Short mmCIF file of C-alpha atoms and ligand atoms in Angstrom, two decimals:
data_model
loop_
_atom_site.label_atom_id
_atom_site.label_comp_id
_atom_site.label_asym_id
_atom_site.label_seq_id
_atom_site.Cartn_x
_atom_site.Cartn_y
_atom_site.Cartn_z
CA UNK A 1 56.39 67.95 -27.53
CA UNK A 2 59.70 69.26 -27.36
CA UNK A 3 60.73 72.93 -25.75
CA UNK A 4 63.78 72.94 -28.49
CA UNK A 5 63.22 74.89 -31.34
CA UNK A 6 61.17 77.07 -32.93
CA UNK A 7 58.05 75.90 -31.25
CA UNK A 8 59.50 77.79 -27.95
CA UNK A 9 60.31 81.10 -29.81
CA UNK A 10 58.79 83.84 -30.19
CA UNK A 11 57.42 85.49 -33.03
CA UNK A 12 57.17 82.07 -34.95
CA UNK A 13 53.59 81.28 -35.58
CA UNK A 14 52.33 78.42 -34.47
CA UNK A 15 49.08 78.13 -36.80
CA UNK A 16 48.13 79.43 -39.74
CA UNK A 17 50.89 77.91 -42.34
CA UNK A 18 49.96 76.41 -45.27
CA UNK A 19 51.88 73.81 -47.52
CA UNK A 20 52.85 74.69 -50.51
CA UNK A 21 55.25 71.94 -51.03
CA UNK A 22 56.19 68.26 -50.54
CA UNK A 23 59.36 66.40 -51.29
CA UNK A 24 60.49 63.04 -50.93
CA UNK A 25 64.53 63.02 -49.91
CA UNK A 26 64.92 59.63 -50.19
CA UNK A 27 66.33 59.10 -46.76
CA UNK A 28 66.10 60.76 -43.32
CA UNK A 29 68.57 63.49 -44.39
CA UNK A 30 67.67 66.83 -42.96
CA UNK A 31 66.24 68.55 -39.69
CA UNK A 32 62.65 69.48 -39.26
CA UNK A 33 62.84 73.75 -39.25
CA UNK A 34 60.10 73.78 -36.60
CA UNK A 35 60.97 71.87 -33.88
CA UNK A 36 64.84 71.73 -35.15
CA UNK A 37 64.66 67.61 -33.29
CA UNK A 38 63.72 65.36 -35.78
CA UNK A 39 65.07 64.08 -38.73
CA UNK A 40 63.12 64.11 -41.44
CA UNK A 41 62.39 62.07 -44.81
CA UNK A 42 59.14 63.90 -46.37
CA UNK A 43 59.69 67.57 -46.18
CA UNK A 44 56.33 69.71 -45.90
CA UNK A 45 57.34 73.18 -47.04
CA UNK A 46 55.42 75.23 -45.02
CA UNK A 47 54.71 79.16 -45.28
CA UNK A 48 52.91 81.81 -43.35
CA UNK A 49 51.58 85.36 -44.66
CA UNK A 50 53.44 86.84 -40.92
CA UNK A 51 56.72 84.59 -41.34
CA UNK A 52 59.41 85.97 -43.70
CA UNK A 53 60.79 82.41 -44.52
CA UNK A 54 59.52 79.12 -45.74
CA UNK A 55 60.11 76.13 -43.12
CA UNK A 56 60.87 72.77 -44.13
CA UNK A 57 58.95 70.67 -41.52
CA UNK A 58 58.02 67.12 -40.80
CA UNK A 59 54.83 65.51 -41.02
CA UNK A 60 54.01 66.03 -37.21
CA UNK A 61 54.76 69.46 -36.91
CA UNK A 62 53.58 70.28 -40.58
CA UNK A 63 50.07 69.13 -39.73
CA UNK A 64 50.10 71.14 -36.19
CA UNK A 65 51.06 74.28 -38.31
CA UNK A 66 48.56 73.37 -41.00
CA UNK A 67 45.89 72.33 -38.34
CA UNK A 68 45.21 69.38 -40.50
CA UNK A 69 47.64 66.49 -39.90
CA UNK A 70 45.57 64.12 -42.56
CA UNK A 71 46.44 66.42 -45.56
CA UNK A 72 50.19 66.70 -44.18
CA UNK A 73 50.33 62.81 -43.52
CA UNK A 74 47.63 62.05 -46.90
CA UNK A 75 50.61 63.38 -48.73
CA UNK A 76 53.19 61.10 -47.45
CA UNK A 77 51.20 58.04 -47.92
CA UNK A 78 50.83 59.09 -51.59
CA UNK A 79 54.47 59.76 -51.65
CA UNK A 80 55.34 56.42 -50.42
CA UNK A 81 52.79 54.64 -52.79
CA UNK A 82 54.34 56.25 -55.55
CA UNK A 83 58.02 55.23 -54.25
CA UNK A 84 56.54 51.36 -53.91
CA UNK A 85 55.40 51.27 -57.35
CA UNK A 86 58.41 52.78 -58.74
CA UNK A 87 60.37 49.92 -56.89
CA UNK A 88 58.12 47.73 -57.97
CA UNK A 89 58.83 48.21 -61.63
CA UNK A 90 62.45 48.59 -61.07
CA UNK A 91 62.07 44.58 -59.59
CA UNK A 92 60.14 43.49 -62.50
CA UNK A 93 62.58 45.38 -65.17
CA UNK A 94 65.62 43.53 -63.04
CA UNK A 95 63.80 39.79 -63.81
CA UNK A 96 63.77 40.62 -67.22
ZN1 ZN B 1 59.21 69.08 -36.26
#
Protein backbone atom coordinates (compact mmCIF):
# COMPACT_ATOMS: atom_id res chain seq x y z
CA UNK A 1 0.00 0.00 0.00
CA UNK A 2 1.14 3.30 -0.73
CA UNK A 3 1.84 6.24 2.08
CA UNK A 4 0.77 8.89 -0.87
CA UNK A 5 -2.49 10.13 -0.65
CA UNK A 6 -5.37 10.25 1.12
CA UNK A 7 -4.89 6.93 2.77
CA UNK A 8 -2.04 8.81 4.98
CA UNK A 9 -4.29 11.83 5.92
CA UNK A 10 -6.08 12.55 8.41
CA UNK A 11 -9.59 12.99 8.84
CA UNK A 12 -10.30 10.82 5.64
CA UNK A 13 -12.10 7.72 6.64
CA UNK A 14 -10.81 4.76 5.88
CA UNK A 15 -14.09 2.46 6.20
CA UNK A 16 -17.39 3.00 6.12
CA UNK A 17 -17.99 4.40 2.32
CA UNK A 18 -20.44 3.12 0.31
CA UNK A 19 -20.76 3.15 -3.61
CA UNK A 20 -23.18 4.84 -5.01
CA UNK A 21 -21.78 4.89 -8.42
CA UNK A 22 -19.85 3.11 -11.20
CA UNK A 23 -18.59 4.35 -14.52
CA UNK A 24 -16.79 2.94 -17.25
CA UNK A 25 -14.22 5.80 -18.85
CA UNK A 26 -13.26 3.90 -21.54
CA UNK A 27 -9.58 4.14 -20.92
CA UNK A 28 -7.23 4.61 -17.93
CA UNK A 29 -7.94 8.38 -17.86
CA UNK A 30 -8.12 9.70 -14.37
CA UNK A 31 -6.44 9.33 -10.80
CA UNK A 32 -7.86 7.21 -8.07
CA UNK A 33 -9.07 10.16 -5.21
CA UNK A 34 -7.96 7.78 -2.43
CA UNK A 35 -4.69 6.82 -2.85
CA UNK A 36 -4.10 9.77 -5.59
CA UNK A 37 -1.34 6.69 -7.42
CA UNK A 38 -3.19 4.85 -9.74
CA UNK A 39 -4.75 5.40 -12.80
CA UNK A 40 -7.90 4.33 -13.12
CA UNK A 41 -10.47 2.91 -15.84
CA UNK A 42 -13.73 1.89 -13.67
CA UNK A 43 -14.44 4.68 -11.32
CA UNK A 44 -16.27 3.55 -7.96
CA UNK A 45 -17.86 6.72 -6.65
CA UNK A 46 -17.57 6.37 -3.22
CA UNK A 47 -19.29 8.46 -0.26
CA UNK A 48 -19.19 8.59 3.48
CA UNK A 49 -21.95 10.11 5.97
CA UNK A 50 -18.42 11.96 7.90
CA UNK A 51 -16.72 12.98 4.42
CA UNK A 52 -18.02 16.20 2.80
CA UNK A 53 -17.06 15.00 -0.80
CA UNK A 54 -17.64 12.06 -3.03
CA UNK A 55 -14.24 10.20 -4.09
CA UNK A 56 -13.77 8.69 -7.32
CA UNK A 57 -11.71 5.55 -6.46
CA UNK A 58 -10.41 2.42 -8.07
CA UNK A 59 -11.45 -0.97 -7.64
CA UNK A 60 -8.69 -1.74 -4.94
CA UNK A 61 -9.16 1.02 -2.80
CA UNK A 62 -13.05 1.17 -3.47
CA UNK A 63 -13.45 -2.31 -2.01
CA UNK A 64 -11.01 -1.44 1.14
CA UNK A 65 -13.38 1.61 1.75
CA UNK A 66 -16.45 -0.48 1.08
CA UNK A 67 -14.98 -3.50 3.08
CA UNK A 68 -16.22 -5.65 0.31
CA UNK A 69 -13.81 -5.82 -2.66
CA UNK A 70 -16.24 -8.56 -4.55
CA UNK A 71 -19.13 -6.00 -4.92
CA UNK A 72 -16.46 -3.22 -5.98
CA UNK A 73 -14.66 -5.75 -8.42
CA UNK A 74 -18.45 -7.80 -9.23
CA UNK A 75 -19.17 -4.48 -10.78
CA UNK A 76 -16.30 -4.22 -13.06
CA UNK A 77 -16.61 -7.64 -14.37
CA UNK A 78 -20.22 -6.73 -15.29
CA UNK A 79 -18.94 -3.59 -16.75
CA UNK A 80 -16.51 -5.30 -18.90
CA UNK A 81 -19.07 -8.04 -19.99
CA UNK A 82 -21.27 -5.46 -21.07
CA UNK A 83 -18.30 -3.57 -23.04
CA UNK A 84 -17.46 -7.25 -24.78
CA UNK A 85 -20.85 -7.70 -25.97
CA UNK A 86 -21.23 -4.28 -27.18
CA UNK A 87 -17.96 -4.95 -29.26
CA UNK A 88 -19.16 -7.91 -30.14
CA UNK A 89 -22.15 -6.58 -32.01
CA UNK A 90 -20.26 -3.71 -33.35
CA UNK A 91 -17.93 -6.82 -35.18
CA UNK A 92 -20.90 -8.59 -36.39
CA UNK A 93 -22.73 -5.18 -37.69
CA UNK A 94 -19.07 -4.41 -39.48
CA UNK A 95 -19.36 -8.11 -41.51
CA UNK A 96 -22.54 -7.14 -42.63
ZN1 LIG B 1 -6.62 3.99 -5.05
Amino acid sequence: MSSFGKCSQQGVPKKGWTCIGFEDLGESSTQCEMCENQDIRYVHQMQHPEYPDILECGCVCAGKMEEDYTAASRQETESKNLARRRARWLTRKWKV
